PDB file of C-alpha atoms in Angstrom:
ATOM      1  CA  UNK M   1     -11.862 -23.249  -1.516  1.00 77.00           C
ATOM      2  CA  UNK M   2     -12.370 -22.275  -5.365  1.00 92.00           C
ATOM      3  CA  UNK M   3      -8.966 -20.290  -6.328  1.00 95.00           C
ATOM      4  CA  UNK M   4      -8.146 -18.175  -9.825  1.00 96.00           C
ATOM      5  CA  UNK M   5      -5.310 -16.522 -10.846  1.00 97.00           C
ATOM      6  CA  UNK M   6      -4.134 -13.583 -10.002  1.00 97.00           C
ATOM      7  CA  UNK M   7      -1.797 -11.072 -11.762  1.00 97.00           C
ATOM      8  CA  UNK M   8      -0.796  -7.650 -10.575  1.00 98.00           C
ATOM      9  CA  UNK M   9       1.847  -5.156 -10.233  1.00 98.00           C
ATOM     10  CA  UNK M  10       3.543  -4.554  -7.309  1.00 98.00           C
ATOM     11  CA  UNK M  11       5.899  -1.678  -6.637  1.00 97.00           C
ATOM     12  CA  UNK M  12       6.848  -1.670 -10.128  1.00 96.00           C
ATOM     13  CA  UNK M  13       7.726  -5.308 -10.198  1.00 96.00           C
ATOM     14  CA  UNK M  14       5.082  -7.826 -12.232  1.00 97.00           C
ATOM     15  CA  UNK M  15       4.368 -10.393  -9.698  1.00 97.00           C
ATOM     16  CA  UNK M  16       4.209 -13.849 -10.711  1.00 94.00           C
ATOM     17  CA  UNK M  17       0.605 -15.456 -11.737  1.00 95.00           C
ATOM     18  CA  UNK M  18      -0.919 -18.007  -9.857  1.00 93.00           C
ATOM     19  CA  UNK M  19      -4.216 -19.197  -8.355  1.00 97.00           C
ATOM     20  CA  UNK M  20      -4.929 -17.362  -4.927  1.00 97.00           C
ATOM     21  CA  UNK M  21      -8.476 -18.302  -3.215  1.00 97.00           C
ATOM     22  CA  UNK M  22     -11.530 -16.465  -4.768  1.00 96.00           C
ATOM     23  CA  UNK M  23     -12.052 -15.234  -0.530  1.00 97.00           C
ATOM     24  CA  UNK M  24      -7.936 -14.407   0.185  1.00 98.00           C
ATOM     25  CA  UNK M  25      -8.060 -10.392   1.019  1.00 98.00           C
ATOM     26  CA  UNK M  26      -5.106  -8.319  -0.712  1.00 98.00           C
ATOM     27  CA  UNK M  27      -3.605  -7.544   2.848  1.00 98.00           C
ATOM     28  CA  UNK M  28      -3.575 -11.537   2.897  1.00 98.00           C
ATOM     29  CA  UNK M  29      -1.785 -11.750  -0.074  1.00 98.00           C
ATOM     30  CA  UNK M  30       0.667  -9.329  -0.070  1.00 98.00           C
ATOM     31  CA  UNK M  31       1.645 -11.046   3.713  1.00 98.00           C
ATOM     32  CA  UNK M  32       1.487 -14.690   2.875  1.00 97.00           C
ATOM     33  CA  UNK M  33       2.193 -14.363  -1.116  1.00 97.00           C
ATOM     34  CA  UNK M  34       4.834 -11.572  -1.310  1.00 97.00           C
ATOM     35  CA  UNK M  35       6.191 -11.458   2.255  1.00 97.00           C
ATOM     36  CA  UNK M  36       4.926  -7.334   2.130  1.00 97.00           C
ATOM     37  CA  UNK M  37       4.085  -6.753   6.066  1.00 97.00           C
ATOM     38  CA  UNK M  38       4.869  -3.055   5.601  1.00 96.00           C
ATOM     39  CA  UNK M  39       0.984  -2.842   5.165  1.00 97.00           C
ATOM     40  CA  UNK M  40      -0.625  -3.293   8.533  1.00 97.00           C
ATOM     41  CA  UNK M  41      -4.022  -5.085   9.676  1.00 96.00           C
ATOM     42  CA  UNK M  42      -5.533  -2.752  12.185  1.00 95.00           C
ATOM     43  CA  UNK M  43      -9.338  -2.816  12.573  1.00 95.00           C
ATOM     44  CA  UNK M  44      -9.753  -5.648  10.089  1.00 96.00           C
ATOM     45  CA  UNK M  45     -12.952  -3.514   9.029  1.00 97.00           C
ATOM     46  CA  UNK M  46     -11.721  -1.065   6.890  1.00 95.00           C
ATOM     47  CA  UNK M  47     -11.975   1.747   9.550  1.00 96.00           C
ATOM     48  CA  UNK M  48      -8.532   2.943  10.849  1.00 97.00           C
ATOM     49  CA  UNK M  49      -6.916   2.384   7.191  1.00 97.00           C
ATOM     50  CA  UNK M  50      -3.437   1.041   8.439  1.00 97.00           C
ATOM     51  CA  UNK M  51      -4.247  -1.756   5.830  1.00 98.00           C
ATOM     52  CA  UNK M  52      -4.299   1.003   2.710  1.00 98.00           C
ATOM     53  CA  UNK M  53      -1.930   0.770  -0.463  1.00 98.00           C
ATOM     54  CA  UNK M  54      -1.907   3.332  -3.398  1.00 98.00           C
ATOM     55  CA  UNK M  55      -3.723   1.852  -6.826  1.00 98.00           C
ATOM     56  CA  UNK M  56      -1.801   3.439 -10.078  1.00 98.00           C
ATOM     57  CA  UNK M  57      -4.155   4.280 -12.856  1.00 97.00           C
ATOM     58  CA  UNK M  58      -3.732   4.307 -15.871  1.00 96.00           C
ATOM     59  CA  UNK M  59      -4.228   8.161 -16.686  1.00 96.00           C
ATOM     60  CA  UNK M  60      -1.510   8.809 -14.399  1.00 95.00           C
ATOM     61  CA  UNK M  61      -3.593   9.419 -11.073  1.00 97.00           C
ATOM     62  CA  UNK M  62      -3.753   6.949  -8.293  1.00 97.00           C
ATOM     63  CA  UNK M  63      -5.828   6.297  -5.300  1.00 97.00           C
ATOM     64  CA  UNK M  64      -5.751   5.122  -1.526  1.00 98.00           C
ATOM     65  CA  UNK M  65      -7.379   1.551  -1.477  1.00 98.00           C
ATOM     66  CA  UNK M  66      -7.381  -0.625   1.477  1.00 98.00           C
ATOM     67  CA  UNK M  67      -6.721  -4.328   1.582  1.00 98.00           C
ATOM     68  CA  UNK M  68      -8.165  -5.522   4.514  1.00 98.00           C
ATOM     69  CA  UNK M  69     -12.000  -5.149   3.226  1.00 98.00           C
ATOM     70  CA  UNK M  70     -10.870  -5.829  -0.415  1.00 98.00           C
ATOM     71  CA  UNK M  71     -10.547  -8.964  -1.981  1.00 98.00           C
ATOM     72  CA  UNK M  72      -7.120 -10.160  -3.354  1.00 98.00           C
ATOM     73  CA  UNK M  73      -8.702 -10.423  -6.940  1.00 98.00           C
ATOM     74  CA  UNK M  74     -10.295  -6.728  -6.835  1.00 98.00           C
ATOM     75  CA  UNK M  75      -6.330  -5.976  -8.112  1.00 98.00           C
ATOM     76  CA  UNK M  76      -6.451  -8.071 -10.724  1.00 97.00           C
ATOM     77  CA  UNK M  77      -4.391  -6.115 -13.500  1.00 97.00           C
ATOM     78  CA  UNK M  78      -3.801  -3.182 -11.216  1.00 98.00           C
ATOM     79  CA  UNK M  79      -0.679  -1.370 -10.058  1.00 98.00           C
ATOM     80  CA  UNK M  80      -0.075  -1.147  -6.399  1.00 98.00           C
ATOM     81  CA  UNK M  81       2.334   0.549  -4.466  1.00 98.00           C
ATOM     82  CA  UNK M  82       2.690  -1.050  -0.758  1.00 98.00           C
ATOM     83  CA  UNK M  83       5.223   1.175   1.864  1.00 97.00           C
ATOM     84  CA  UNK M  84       7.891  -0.750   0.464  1.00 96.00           C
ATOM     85  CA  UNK M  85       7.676   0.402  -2.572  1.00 96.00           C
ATOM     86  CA  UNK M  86       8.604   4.547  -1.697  1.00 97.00           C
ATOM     87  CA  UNK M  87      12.482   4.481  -1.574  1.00 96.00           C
ATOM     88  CA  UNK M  88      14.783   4.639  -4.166  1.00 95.00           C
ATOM     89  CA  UNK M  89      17.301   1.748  -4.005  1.00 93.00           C
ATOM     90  CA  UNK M  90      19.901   0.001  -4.724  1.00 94.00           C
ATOM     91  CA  UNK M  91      20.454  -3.091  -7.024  1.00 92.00           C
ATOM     92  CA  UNK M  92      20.499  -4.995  -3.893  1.00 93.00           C
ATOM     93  CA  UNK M  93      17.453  -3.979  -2.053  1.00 88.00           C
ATOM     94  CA  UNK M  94      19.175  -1.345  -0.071  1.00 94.00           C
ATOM     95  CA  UNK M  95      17.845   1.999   0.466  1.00 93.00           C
ATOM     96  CA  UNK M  96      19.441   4.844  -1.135  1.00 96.00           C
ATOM     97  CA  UNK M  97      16.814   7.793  -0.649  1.00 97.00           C
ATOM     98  CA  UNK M  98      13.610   8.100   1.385  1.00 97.00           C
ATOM     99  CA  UNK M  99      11.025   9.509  -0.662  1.00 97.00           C
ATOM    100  CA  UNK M 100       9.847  13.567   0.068  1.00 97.00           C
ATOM    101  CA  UNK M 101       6.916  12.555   2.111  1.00 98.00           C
ATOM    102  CA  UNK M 102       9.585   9.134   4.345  1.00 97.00           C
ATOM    103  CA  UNK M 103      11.367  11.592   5.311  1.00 97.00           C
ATOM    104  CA  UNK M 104       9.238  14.084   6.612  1.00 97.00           C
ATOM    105  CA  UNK M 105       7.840  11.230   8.480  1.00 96.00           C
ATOM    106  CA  UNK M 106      11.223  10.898   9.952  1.00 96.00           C
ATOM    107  CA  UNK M 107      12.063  14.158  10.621  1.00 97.00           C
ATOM    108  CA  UNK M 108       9.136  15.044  12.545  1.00 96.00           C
ATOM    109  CA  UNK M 109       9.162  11.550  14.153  1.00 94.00           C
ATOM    110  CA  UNK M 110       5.882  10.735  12.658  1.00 91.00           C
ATOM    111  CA  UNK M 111       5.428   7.567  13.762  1.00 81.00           C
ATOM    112  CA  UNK M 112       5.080   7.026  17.703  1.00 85.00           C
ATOM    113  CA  UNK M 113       4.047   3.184  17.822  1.00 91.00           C
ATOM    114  CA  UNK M 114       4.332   3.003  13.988  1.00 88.00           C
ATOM    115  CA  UNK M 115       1.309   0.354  13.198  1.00 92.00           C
ATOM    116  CA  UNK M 116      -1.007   3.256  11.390  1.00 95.00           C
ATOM    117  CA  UNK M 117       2.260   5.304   9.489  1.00 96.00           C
ATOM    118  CA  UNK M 118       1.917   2.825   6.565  1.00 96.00           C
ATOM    119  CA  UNK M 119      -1.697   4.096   5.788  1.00 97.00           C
ATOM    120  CA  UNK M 120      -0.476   7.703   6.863  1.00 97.00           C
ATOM    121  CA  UNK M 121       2.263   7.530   4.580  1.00 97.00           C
ATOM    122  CA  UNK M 122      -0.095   6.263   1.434  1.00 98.00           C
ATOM    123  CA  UNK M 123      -2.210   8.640   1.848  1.00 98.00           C
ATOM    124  CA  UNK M 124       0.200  11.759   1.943  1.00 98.00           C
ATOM    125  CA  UNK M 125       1.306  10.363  -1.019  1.00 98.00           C
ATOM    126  CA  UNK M 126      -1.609  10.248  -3.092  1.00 98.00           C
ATOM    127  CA  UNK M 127      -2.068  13.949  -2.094  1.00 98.00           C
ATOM    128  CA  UNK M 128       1.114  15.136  -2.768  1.00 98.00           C
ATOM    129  CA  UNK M 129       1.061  13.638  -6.001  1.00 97.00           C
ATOM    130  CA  UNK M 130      -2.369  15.224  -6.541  1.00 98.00           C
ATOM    131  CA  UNK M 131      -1.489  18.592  -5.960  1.00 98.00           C
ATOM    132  CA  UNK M 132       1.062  17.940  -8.411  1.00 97.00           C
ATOM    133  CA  UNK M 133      -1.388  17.202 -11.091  1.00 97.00           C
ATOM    134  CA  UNK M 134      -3.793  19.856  -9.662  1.00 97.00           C
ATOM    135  CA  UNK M 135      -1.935  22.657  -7.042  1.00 97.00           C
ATOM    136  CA  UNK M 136      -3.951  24.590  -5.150  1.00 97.00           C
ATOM    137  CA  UNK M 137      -3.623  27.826  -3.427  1.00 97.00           C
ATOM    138  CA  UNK M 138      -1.497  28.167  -0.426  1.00 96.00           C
ATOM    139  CA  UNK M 139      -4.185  29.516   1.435  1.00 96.00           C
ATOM    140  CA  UNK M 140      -6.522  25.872   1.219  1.00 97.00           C
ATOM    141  CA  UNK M 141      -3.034  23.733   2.010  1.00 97.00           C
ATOM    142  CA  UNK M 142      -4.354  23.483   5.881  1.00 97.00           C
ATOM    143  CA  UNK M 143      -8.067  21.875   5.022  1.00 98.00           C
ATOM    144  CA  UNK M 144      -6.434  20.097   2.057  1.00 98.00           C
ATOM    145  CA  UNK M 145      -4.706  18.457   4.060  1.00 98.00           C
ATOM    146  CA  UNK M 146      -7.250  17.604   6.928  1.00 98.00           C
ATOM    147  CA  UNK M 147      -9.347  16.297   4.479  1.00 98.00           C
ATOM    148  CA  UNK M 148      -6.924  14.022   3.134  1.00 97.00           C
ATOM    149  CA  UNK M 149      -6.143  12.356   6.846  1.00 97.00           C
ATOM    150  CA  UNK M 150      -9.196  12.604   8.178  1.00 96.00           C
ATOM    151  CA  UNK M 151     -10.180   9.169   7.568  1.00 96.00           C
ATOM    152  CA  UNK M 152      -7.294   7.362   9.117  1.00 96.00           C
ATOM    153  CA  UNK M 153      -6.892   6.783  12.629  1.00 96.00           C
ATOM    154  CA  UNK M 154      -3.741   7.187  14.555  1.00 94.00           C
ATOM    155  CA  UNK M 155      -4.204   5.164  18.203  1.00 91.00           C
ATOM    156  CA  UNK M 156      -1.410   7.174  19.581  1.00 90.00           C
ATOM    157  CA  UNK M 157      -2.882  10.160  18.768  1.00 89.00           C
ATOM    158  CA  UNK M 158      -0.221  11.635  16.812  1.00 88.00           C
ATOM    159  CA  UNK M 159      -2.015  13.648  14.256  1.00 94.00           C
ATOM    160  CA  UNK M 160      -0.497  16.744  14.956  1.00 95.00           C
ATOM    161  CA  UNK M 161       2.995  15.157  13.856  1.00 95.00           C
ATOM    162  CA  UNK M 162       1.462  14.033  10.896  1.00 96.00           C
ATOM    163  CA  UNK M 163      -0.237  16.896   9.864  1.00 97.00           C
ATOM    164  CA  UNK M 164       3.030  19.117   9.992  1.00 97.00           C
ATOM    165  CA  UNK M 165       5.407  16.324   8.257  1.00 97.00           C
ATOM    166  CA  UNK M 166       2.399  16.073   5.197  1.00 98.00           C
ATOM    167  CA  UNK M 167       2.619  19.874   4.938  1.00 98.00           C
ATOM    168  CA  UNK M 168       6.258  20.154   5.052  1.00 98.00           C
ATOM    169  CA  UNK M 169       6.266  17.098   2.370  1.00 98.00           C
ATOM    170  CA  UNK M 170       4.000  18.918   0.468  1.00 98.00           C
ATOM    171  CA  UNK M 171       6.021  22.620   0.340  1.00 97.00           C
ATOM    172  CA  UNK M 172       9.157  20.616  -0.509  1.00 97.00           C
ATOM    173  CA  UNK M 173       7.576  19.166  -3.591  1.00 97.00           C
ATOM    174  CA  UNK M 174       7.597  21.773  -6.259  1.00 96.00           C
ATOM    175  CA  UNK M 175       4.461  22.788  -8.007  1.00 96.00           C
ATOM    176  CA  UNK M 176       1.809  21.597  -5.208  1.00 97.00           C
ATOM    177  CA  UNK M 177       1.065  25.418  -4.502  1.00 96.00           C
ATOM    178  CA  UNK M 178       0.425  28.604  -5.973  1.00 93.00           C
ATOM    179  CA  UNK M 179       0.112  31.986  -4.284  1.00 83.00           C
ATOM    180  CA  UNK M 180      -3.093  33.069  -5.739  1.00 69.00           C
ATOM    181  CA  UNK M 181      -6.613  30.887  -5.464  1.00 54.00           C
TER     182      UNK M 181
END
């Protein structure tokens, strides 16, 4: 199998460069490359989005992108964040702090079996850090919101938990909403 190299960011750590297979899928590499399970294979087919990971851009806005459809080399020069890659810590790999949206997770036990939270998780944070950028009124937070889950799937049905920990993420996080539309 033809290989190239690959070189890409990874939760704020430059990875080291070396030839992957042209085929290898990202959610391949970060598994067998980087030893990053956090991000989940769930449909294989780029449906339930268990598999997605946030892609930094370089005017400051980033975007869900999911690995299991999406070739290893499609991240060539690109920063990714995987679910590892949310808390703050330590020099030795120990977490200090979840981040705003991890703990909401955890406080309204977000999570049931766990295998889709990754995706769940990468998604609320693109939005959150969104509404940073752009806040909207407090009035579209509900539909904002829907619209920003509605493409991943949650077996155990736990979208309701979800929705309310991504809201409560989001009203913790200063400057996501204004009053007036």
């Amino acid at each position: 199998m033809p290989a190239r190299s690959l070189e890409v960011t990874i939760n704020g750590q430059v990875q080291p460069v070396e030839d992957i297979p042209e085929e290898l899928m990202m959610l391949d590499y970060l598994h067998e490359y980087r030893n990053l399970t956090g991000t989940r294979f769930g449909c294989g087919k780029g449906m339930c989005r268990a598999c997605t990971v946030i892609v930094d851009k370089p005017d400051g806005s980033s975007e869900e992108v999911r690995t299991c459809i999406t070739g290893a080399h499609y991240f060539n020069g690109k920063k990714i964040r995987t679910v590892e890659g949310h808390a703050q810590r330590d020099e030795e790999g120990h977490i200090e702090t979840l981040s705003t949206v991890q703990q909401q997770f955890l406080e309204h036990f977000s999570f049931q079996c766990s295998y889709c939270a990754p995706g769940f998780v990468n998604a609320a944070t693109v939005l959150v850090e969104r509404l940073q950028r752009q806040p909207i009124a407090r009035s579209q937070l509900e539909n904002t919101i829907s619209e920003a889950l509605e493409s991943h799937i949650c077996r155990c049905t736990g979208y309701v938990r979800y929705f309310e920990a991504v809201r409560d993420a989001v009203l913790k996080t200063p400057g996501t909403t204004k009053e007036a539309s």
